[in-house]
Short mmCIF file of C-alpha atoms in Angstrom, two decimals:
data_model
loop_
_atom_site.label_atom_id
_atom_site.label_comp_id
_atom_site.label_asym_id
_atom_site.label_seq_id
_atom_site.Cartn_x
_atom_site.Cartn_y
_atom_site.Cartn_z
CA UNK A 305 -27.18 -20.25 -5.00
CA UNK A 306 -25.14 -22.93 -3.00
CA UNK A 307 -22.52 -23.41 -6.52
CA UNK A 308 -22.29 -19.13 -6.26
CA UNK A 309 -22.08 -19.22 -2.23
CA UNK A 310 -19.17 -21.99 -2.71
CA UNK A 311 -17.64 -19.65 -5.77
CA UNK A 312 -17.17 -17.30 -3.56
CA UNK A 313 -16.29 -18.18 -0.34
CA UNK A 314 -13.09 -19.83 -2.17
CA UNK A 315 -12.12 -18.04 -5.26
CA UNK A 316 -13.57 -14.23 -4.73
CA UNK A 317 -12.20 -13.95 -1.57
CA UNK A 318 -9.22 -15.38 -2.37
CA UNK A 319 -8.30 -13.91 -4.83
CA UNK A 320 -9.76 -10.26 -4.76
CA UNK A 321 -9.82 -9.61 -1.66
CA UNK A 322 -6.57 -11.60 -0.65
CA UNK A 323 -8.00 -14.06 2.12
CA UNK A 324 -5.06 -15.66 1.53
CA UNK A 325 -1.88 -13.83 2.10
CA UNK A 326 0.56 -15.97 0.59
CA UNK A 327 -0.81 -15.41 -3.00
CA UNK A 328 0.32 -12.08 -2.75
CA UNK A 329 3.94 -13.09 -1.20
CA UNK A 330 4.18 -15.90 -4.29
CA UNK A 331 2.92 -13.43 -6.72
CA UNK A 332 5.39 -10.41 -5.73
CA UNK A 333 8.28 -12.72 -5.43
CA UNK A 334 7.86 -14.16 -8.98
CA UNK A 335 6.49 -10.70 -10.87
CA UNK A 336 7.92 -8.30 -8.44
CA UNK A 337 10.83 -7.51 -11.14
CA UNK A 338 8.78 -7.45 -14.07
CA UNK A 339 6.20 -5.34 -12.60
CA UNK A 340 8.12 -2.77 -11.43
CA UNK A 341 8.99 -1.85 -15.70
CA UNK A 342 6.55 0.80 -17.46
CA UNK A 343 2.47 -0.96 -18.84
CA UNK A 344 4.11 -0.66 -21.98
CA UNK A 345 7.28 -2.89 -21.75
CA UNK A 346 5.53 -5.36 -19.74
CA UNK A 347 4.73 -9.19 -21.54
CA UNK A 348 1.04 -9.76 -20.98
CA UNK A 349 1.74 -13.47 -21.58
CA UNK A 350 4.86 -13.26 -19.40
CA UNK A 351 3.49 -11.95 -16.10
CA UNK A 352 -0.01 -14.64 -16.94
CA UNK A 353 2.49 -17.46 -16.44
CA UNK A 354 4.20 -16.20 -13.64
CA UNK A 355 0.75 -15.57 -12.20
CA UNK A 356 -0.19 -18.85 -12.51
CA UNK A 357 3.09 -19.46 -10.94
CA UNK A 358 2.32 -17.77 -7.72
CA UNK A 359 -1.64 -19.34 -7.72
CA UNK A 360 -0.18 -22.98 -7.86
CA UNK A 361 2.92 -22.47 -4.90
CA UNK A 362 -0.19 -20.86 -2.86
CA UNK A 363 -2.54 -22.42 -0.31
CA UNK A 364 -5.27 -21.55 -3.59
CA UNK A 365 -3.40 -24.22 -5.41
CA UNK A 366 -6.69 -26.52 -5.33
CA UNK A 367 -9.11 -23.43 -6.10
CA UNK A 368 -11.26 -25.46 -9.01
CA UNK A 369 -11.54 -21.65 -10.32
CA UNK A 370 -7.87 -20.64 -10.56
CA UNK A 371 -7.51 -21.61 -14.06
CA UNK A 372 -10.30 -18.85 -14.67
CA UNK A 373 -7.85 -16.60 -12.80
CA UNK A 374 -5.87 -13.86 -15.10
CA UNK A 375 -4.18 -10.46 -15.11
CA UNK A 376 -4.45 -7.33 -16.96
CA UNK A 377 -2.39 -4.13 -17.03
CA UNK A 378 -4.23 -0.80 -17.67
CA UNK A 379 -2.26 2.64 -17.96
CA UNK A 380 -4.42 4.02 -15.41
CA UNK A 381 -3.48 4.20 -11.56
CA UNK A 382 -6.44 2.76 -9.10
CA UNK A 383 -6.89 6.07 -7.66
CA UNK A 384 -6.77 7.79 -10.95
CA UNK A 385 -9.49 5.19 -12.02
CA UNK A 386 -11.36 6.11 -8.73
CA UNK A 387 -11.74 9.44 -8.86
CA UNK A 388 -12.80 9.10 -12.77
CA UNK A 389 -15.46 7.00 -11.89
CA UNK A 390 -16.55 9.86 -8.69
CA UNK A 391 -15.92 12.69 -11.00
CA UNK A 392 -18.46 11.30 -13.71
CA UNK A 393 -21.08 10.32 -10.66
CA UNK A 394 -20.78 14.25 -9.62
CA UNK A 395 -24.71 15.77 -9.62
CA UNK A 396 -23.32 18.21 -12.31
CA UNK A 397 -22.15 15.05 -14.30
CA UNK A 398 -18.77 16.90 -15.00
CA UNK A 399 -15.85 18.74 -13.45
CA UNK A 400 -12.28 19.68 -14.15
CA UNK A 401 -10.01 16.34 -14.91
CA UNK A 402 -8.62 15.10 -11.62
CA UNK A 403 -4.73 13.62 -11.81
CA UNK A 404 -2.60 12.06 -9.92
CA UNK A 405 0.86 13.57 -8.62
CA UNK A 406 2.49 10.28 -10.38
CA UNK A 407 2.68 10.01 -13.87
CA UNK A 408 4.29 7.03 -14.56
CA UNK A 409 2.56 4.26 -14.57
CA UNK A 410 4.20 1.03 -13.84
CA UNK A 411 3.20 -2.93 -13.53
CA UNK A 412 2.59 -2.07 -9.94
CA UNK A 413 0.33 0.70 -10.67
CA UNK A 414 -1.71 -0.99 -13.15
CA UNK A 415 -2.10 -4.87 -12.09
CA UNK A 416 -5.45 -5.75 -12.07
CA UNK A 417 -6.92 -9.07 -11.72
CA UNK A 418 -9.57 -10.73 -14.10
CA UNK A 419 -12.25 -13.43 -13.61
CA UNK A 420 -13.54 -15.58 -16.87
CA UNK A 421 -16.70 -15.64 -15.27
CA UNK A 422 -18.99 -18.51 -16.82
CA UNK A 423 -22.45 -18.88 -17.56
CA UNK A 424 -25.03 -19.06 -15.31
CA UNK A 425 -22.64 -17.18 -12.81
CA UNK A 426 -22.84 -14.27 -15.27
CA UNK A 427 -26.39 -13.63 -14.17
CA UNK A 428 -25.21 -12.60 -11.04
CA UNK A 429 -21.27 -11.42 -11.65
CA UNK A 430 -22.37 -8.90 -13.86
CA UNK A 431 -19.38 -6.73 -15.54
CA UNK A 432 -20.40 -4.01 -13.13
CA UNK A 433 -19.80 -6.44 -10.10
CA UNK A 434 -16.54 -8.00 -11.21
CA UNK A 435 -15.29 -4.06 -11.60
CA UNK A 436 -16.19 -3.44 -8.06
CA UNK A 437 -14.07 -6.85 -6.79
CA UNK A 438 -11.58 -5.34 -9.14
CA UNK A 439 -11.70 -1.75 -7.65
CA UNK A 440 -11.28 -3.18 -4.33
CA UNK A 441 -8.19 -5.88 -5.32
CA UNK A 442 -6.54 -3.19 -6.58
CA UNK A 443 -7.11 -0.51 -3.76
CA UNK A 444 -5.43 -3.41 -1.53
CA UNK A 445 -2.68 -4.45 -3.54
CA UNK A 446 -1.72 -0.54 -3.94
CA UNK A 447 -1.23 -0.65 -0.25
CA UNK A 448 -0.02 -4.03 0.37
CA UNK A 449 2.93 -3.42 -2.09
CA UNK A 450 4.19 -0.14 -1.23
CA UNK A 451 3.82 -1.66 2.38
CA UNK A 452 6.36 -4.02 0.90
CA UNK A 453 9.15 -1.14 -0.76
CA UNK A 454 9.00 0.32 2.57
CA UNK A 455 9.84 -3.39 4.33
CA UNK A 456 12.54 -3.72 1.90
CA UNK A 457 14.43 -0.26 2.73
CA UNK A 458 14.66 -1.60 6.83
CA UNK A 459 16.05 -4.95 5.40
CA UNK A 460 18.33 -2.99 3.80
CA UNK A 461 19.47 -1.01 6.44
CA UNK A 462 20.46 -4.37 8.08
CA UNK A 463 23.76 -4.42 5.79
CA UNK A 464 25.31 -1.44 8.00
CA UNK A 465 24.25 -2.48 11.07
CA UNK A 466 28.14 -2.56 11.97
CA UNK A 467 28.58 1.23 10.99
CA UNK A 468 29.54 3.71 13.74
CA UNK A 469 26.85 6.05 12.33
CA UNK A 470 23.35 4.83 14.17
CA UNK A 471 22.40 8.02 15.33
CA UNK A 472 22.55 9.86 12.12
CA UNK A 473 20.03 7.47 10.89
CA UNK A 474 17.36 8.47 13.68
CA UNK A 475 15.20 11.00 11.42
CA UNK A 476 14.74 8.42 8.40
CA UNK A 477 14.04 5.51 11.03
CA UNK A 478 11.52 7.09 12.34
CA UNK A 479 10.03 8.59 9.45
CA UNK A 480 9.84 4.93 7.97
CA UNK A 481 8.20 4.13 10.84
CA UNK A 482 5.64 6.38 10.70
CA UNK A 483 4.33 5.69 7.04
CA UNK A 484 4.82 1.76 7.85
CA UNK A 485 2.32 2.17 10.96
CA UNK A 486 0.03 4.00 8.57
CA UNK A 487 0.15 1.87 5.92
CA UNK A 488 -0.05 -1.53 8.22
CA UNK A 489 -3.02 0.47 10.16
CA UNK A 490 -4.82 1.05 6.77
CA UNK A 491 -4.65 -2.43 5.81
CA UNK A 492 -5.84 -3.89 9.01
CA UNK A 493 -9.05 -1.27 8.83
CA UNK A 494 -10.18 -2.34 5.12
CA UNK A 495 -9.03 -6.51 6.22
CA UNK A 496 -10.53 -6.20 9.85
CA UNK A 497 -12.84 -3.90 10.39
CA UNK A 498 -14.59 -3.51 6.79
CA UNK A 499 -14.33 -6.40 4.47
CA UNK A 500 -14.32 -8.96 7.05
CA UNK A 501 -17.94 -8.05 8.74
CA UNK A 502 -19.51 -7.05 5.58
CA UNK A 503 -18.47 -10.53 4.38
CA UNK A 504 -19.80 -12.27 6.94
CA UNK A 505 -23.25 -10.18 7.00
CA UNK A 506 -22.74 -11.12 3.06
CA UNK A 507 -22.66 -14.87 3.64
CA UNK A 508 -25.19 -14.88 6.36
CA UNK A 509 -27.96 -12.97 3.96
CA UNK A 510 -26.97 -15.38 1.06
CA UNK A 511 -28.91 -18.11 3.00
CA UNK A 512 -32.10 -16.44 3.46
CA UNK A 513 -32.41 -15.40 -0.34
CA UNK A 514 -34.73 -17.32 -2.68
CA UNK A 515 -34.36 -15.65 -6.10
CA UNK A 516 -31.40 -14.51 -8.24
CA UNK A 517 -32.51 -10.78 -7.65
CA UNK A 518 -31.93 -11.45 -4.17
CA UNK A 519 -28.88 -12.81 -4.84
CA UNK A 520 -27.53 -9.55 -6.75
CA UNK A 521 -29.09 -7.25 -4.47
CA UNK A 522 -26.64 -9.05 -1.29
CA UNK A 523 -23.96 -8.75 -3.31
CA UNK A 524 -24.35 -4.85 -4.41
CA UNK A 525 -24.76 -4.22 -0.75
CA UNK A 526 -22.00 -6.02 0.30
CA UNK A 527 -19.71 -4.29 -2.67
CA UNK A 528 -21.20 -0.52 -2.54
CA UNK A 529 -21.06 -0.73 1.01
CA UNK A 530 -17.05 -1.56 1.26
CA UNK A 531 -16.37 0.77 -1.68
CA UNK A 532 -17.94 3.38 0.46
CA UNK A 533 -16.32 2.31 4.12
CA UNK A 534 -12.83 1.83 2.01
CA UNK A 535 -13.21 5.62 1.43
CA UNK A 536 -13.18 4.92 -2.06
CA UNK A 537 -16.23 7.35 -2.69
CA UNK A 538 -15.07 10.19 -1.01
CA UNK A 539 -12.79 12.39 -3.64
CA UNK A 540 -11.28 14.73 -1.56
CA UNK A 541 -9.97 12.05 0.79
CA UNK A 542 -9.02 9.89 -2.14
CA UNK A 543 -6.87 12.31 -3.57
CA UNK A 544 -5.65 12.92 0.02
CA UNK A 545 -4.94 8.94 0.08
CA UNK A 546 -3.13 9.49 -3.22
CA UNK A 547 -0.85 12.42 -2.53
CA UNK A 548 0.72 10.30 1.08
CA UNK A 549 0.85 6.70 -0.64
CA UNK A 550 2.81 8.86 -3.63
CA UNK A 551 4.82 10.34 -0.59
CA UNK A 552 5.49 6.74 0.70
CA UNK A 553 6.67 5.11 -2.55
CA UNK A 554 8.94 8.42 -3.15
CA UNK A 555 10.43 7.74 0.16
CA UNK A 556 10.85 4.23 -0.40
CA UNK A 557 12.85 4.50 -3.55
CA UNK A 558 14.76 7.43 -1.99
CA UNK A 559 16.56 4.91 0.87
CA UNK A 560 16.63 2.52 -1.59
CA UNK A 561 18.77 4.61 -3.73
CA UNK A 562 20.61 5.80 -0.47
CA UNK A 563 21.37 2.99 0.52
CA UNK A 564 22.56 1.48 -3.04
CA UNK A 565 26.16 2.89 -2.48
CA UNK A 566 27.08 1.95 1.24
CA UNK A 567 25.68 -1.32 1.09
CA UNK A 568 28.24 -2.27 -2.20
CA UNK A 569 31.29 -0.30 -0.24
CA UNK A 570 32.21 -2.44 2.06
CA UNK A 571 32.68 -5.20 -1.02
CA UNK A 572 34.04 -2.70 -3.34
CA UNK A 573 36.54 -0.69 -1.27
CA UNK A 574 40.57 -1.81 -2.37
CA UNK A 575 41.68 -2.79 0.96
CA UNK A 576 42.53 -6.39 0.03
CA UNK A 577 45.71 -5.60 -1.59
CA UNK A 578 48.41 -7.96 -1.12
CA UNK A 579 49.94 -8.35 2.45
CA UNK A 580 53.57 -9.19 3.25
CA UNK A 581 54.65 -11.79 5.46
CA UNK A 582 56.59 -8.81 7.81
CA UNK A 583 53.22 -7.05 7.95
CA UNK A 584 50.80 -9.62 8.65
CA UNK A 585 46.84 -7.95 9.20
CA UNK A 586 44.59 -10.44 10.04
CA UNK A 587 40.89 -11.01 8.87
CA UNK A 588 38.89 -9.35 11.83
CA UNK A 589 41.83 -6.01 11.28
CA UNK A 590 41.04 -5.58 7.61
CA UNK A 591 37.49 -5.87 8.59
CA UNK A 592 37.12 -3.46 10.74
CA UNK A 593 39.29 -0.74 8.93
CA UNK A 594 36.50 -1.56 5.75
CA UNK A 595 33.52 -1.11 8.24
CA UNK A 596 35.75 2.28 9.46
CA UNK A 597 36.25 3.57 5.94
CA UNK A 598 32.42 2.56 4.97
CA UNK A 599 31.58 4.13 7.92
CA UNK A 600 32.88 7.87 7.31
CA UNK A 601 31.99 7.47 3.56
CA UNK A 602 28.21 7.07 4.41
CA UNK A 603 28.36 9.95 7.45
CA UNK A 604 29.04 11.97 4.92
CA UNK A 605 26.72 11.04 2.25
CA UNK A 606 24.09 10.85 5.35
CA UNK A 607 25.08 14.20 6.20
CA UNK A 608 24.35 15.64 2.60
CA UNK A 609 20.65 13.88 2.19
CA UNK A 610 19.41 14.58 6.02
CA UNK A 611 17.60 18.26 5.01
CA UNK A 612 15.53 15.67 2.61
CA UNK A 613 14.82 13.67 4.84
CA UNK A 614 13.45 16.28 6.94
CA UNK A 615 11.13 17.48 4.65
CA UNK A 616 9.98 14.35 3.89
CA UNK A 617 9.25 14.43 7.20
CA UNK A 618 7.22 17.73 7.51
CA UNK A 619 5.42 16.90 4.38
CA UNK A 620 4.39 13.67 5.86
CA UNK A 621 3.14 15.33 9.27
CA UNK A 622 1.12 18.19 6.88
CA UNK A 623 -0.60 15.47 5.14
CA UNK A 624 -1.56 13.16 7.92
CA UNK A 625 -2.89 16.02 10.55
CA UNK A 626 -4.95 16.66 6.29
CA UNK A 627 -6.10 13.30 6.76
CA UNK A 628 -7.10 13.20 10.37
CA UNK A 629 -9.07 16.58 10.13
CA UNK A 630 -10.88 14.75 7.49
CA UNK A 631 -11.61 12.04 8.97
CA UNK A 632 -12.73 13.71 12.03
CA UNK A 633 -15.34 15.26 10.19
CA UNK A 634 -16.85 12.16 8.99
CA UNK A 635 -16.75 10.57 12.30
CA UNK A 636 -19.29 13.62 12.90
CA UNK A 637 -21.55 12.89 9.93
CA UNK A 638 -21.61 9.53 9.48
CA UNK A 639 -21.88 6.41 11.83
CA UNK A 640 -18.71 4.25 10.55
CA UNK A 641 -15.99 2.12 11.32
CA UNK A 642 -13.98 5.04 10.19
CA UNK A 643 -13.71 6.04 13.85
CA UNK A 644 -11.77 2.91 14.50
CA UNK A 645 -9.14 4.07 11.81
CA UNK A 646 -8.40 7.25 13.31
CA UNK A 647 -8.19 6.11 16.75
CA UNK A 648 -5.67 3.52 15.31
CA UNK A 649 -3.58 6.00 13.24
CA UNK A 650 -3.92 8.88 16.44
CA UNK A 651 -3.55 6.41 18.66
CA UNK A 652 -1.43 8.74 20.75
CA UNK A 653 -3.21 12.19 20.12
CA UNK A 654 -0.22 13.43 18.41
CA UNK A 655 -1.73 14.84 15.20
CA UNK A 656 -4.67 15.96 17.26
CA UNK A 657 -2.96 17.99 19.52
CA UNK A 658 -1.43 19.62 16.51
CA UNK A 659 -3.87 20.06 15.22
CA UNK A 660 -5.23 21.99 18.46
CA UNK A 661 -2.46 23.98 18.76
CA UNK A 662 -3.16 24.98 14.90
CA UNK A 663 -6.49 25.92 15.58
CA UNK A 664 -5.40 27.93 18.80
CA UNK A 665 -2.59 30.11 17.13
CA UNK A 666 -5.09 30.90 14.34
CA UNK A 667 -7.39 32.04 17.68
CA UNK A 668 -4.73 34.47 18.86
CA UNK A 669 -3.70 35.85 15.33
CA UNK A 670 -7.16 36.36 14.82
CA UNK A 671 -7.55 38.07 18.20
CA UNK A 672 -4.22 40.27 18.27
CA UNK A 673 -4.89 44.01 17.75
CA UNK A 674 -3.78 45.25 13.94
CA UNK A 675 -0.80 48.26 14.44
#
C-alpha cells in the first residue's frame, strides 16, 4: 500500500493527470512538429525519444518510474473513443455509430500515454484502470493543446502590432477571446474543482484501507467518479464538447493561415532597392512606407475574410448558449461541481439572457393569433 500510495502521488499524477505543467510545455516544444503530421506518418520510436526528452528537462526528471513512461498513437480521437465506450454501455447495448465532425486524425489527436506497469502493482493497476488514467490524460491534453494553437495565433498577431488596421481586427480578437476563456475555464474546472478534491479524498481513504480490494475499490471511485464530473459519461454533452473544441482548432488554424501572408510582407515586399546618394531615405522612412504598404495589403485581405469570421462567431455563440442549456439542466438533476463551471463560463449572464430572450420570442410566436 505505502510503495502504490508513493507510485502514485509521483508518477500517476504526474504524468496523467499533468501535476506538473512543465512536462507538457517540454513535451509540446520537442514533439509539437511531429505531432501535428497524420498517426500514420508519425515514427513511434521517434516521438518515444523525444518523450523521454521532455520527461528528463521536466521537474519529473527524478520520477524512479519515468523510464516505465511511453507513448502510443491510436487512429481514434479521445472523444471518438468516448462516446464508443458510452454507446456500447447504452441499456440497449447498441445504437447508430457516433462520429466526430473531424476526420483526420493527427499526432495531436491520438497521443496517448502508456504505463509498463510491474508486478505486484498489476494487482491493483488493472488494464481497465490504466485506460481510465488514459481516458482522462487524454481528455486534458485535447484541451491543453488546442488551448495552445489558440495562444499561438495572439503571438502572432504581435508581428503587426505597427499596422494602421487595429480596429478591423476587433471581431477575431474577441472571438479568440471568447474560446480562450472557455477553454482556460474548462481546464481550471477538471484541474481545480474535480481532479484535485477527488485526489485528495483519494489519498486520504488510501490510509484507512487494509486489503488490496480496498485498495481497488478507492481507486475505481476516485477514477469513475472524475470520468463522470469531467462529463465524460454524458454523450450528448460530449459530442457537444466535440463539435466547439473542433470549432476552436478550425479557428485556430484559420488566423494562423491569415496571418501567414502579412506577417512575411513586411520582409518580402521590394522596397530595398538601391538608393542614390541625391535621394537619400533613411532607415525609419523605408520603414514606415513597408509598415504603410503591409498595412493596406492586409486591410484588404482582412476585409475579404471578416464575413468568416463572423460566422465563426455566431456558430460559436449557438453552441455555447447548447452547452449552457445543458448544463443547466444537470445543475437541476444532479448535485455537482458542474455548477461551478457554468457560473465560470456565464460569469456575466450573457448566454443566459439569450437564452431568455430565446425562450420569450418562442412565448410570443406561440401566443400570436394565426391570419
Amino acid at each position: 500500500k505505502i510503495f502504490f500510495n508513493k507510485m502514485t502521488n509521483r508518477t500517476i499524477k504526474h504524468f496523467f493527470l499533468l501535476d506538473q505543467g512543465d512536462f507538457f510545455v517540454h513535451l509540446m516544444d520537442a514533439a509539437e512538429n511531429e505531432l501535428q503530421k497524420e498517426v500514420s506518418q508519425i515514427s513511434e520510436k521517434k516521438l518515444e525519444g523525444l518523450l523521454d526528452l521532455s520527461i528528463r528537462s521536466s521537474v519529473s526528471a527524478n520520477d524512479p518510474f519515468r523510464d516505465d513512461i511511453g507513448c502510443q498513437l491510436i487512429s481514434q480521437s479521445i472523444i471518438n473513443q468516448i462516446l464508443q465506450i458510452n454507446n456500447v454501455h447504452r441499456a440497449d447495448g447498441g445504437g447508430d455509430a457516433i462520429k466526430s465532425p473531424q476526420t483526420r486524425v493527427t499526432g495531436l489527436d491520438g497521443f496517448m500515454l502508456t504505463f509498463n506497469v510491474k508486478w505486484p502493482l498489476t494487482l491493483i493497476i488493472s488494464q481497465t484502470a490504466m485506460s481510465k488514467y488514459q481516458l482522462l490524460f487524454r481528455y486534458m491534453f485535447l484541451i491543453k493543446q488546442v488551448e495552445r494553437q489558440i495562444v499561438q495565433s495572439w503571438t502572432s498577431f504581435q508581428a503587426m502590432k505597427e499596422y494602421k488596421i487595429g480596429p478591423m481586427f476587433t471581431p477575431l480578437f474577441l472571438l479568440r477571446q471568447r474560446i480562450l476563456h472557455f477553454l482556460q475555464t474548462l481546464q481550471y474546472y477538471i484541474a481545480v474543482e474535480v481532479i484535485e478534491p477527488r485526489w485528495c479524498q483519494f489519498q486520504e481513504d488510501l490510509k484507512q484501507v487494509k486489503t488490496i480490494d480496498e485498495v481497488i475499490a478507492c481507486q475505481n471511485q476516485f477514477l469513475d467518479g472524475s470520468i463522470k464530473e469531467c462529463l465524460l459519461s454524458h454523450t450528448n454533452l460530449l459530442k457537444l464538447q466535440d463539435r466547439i473544441i473542433f470549432l476552436c482548432t478550425t479557428f485556430a488554424n484559420f488566423t494562423k493561415k491569415l496571418m501567414l501572408h502579412p506577417a512575411s510582407l513586411t520582409q518580402s515586399l521590394a522596397l530595398d532597392e538601391p538608393i542614390s546618394d541625391k535621394s537619400f531615405i533613411s532607415h525609419a522612412e523605408r520603414r514606415q512606407k513597408k509598415i504603410k504598404a503591409a498595412s493596406e495589403h492586409t486591410a484588404t485581405i482582412v476585409h475579404d475574410v471578416l464575413p468568416q469570421v463572423v460566422q465563426y462567431q455566431e456558430e460559436f455563440t449557438k453552441l455555447m448558449i447548447a452547452l449552457i442549456r445543458y448544463l443547466l439542466q444537470l445543475t437541476k438533476a444532479t448535485d455537482s461541481p458542474v455548477v461551478h463551471l457554468l457560473t465560470q463560463l456565464d460569469f456575466n449572464d450573457y448566454y443566459v439572457k439569450q437564452i431568455v430572450a430565446s425562450q420569450q420570442n418562442a412565448q410570443k410566436n406561440r401566443n400570436s393569433p394565426r391570419l
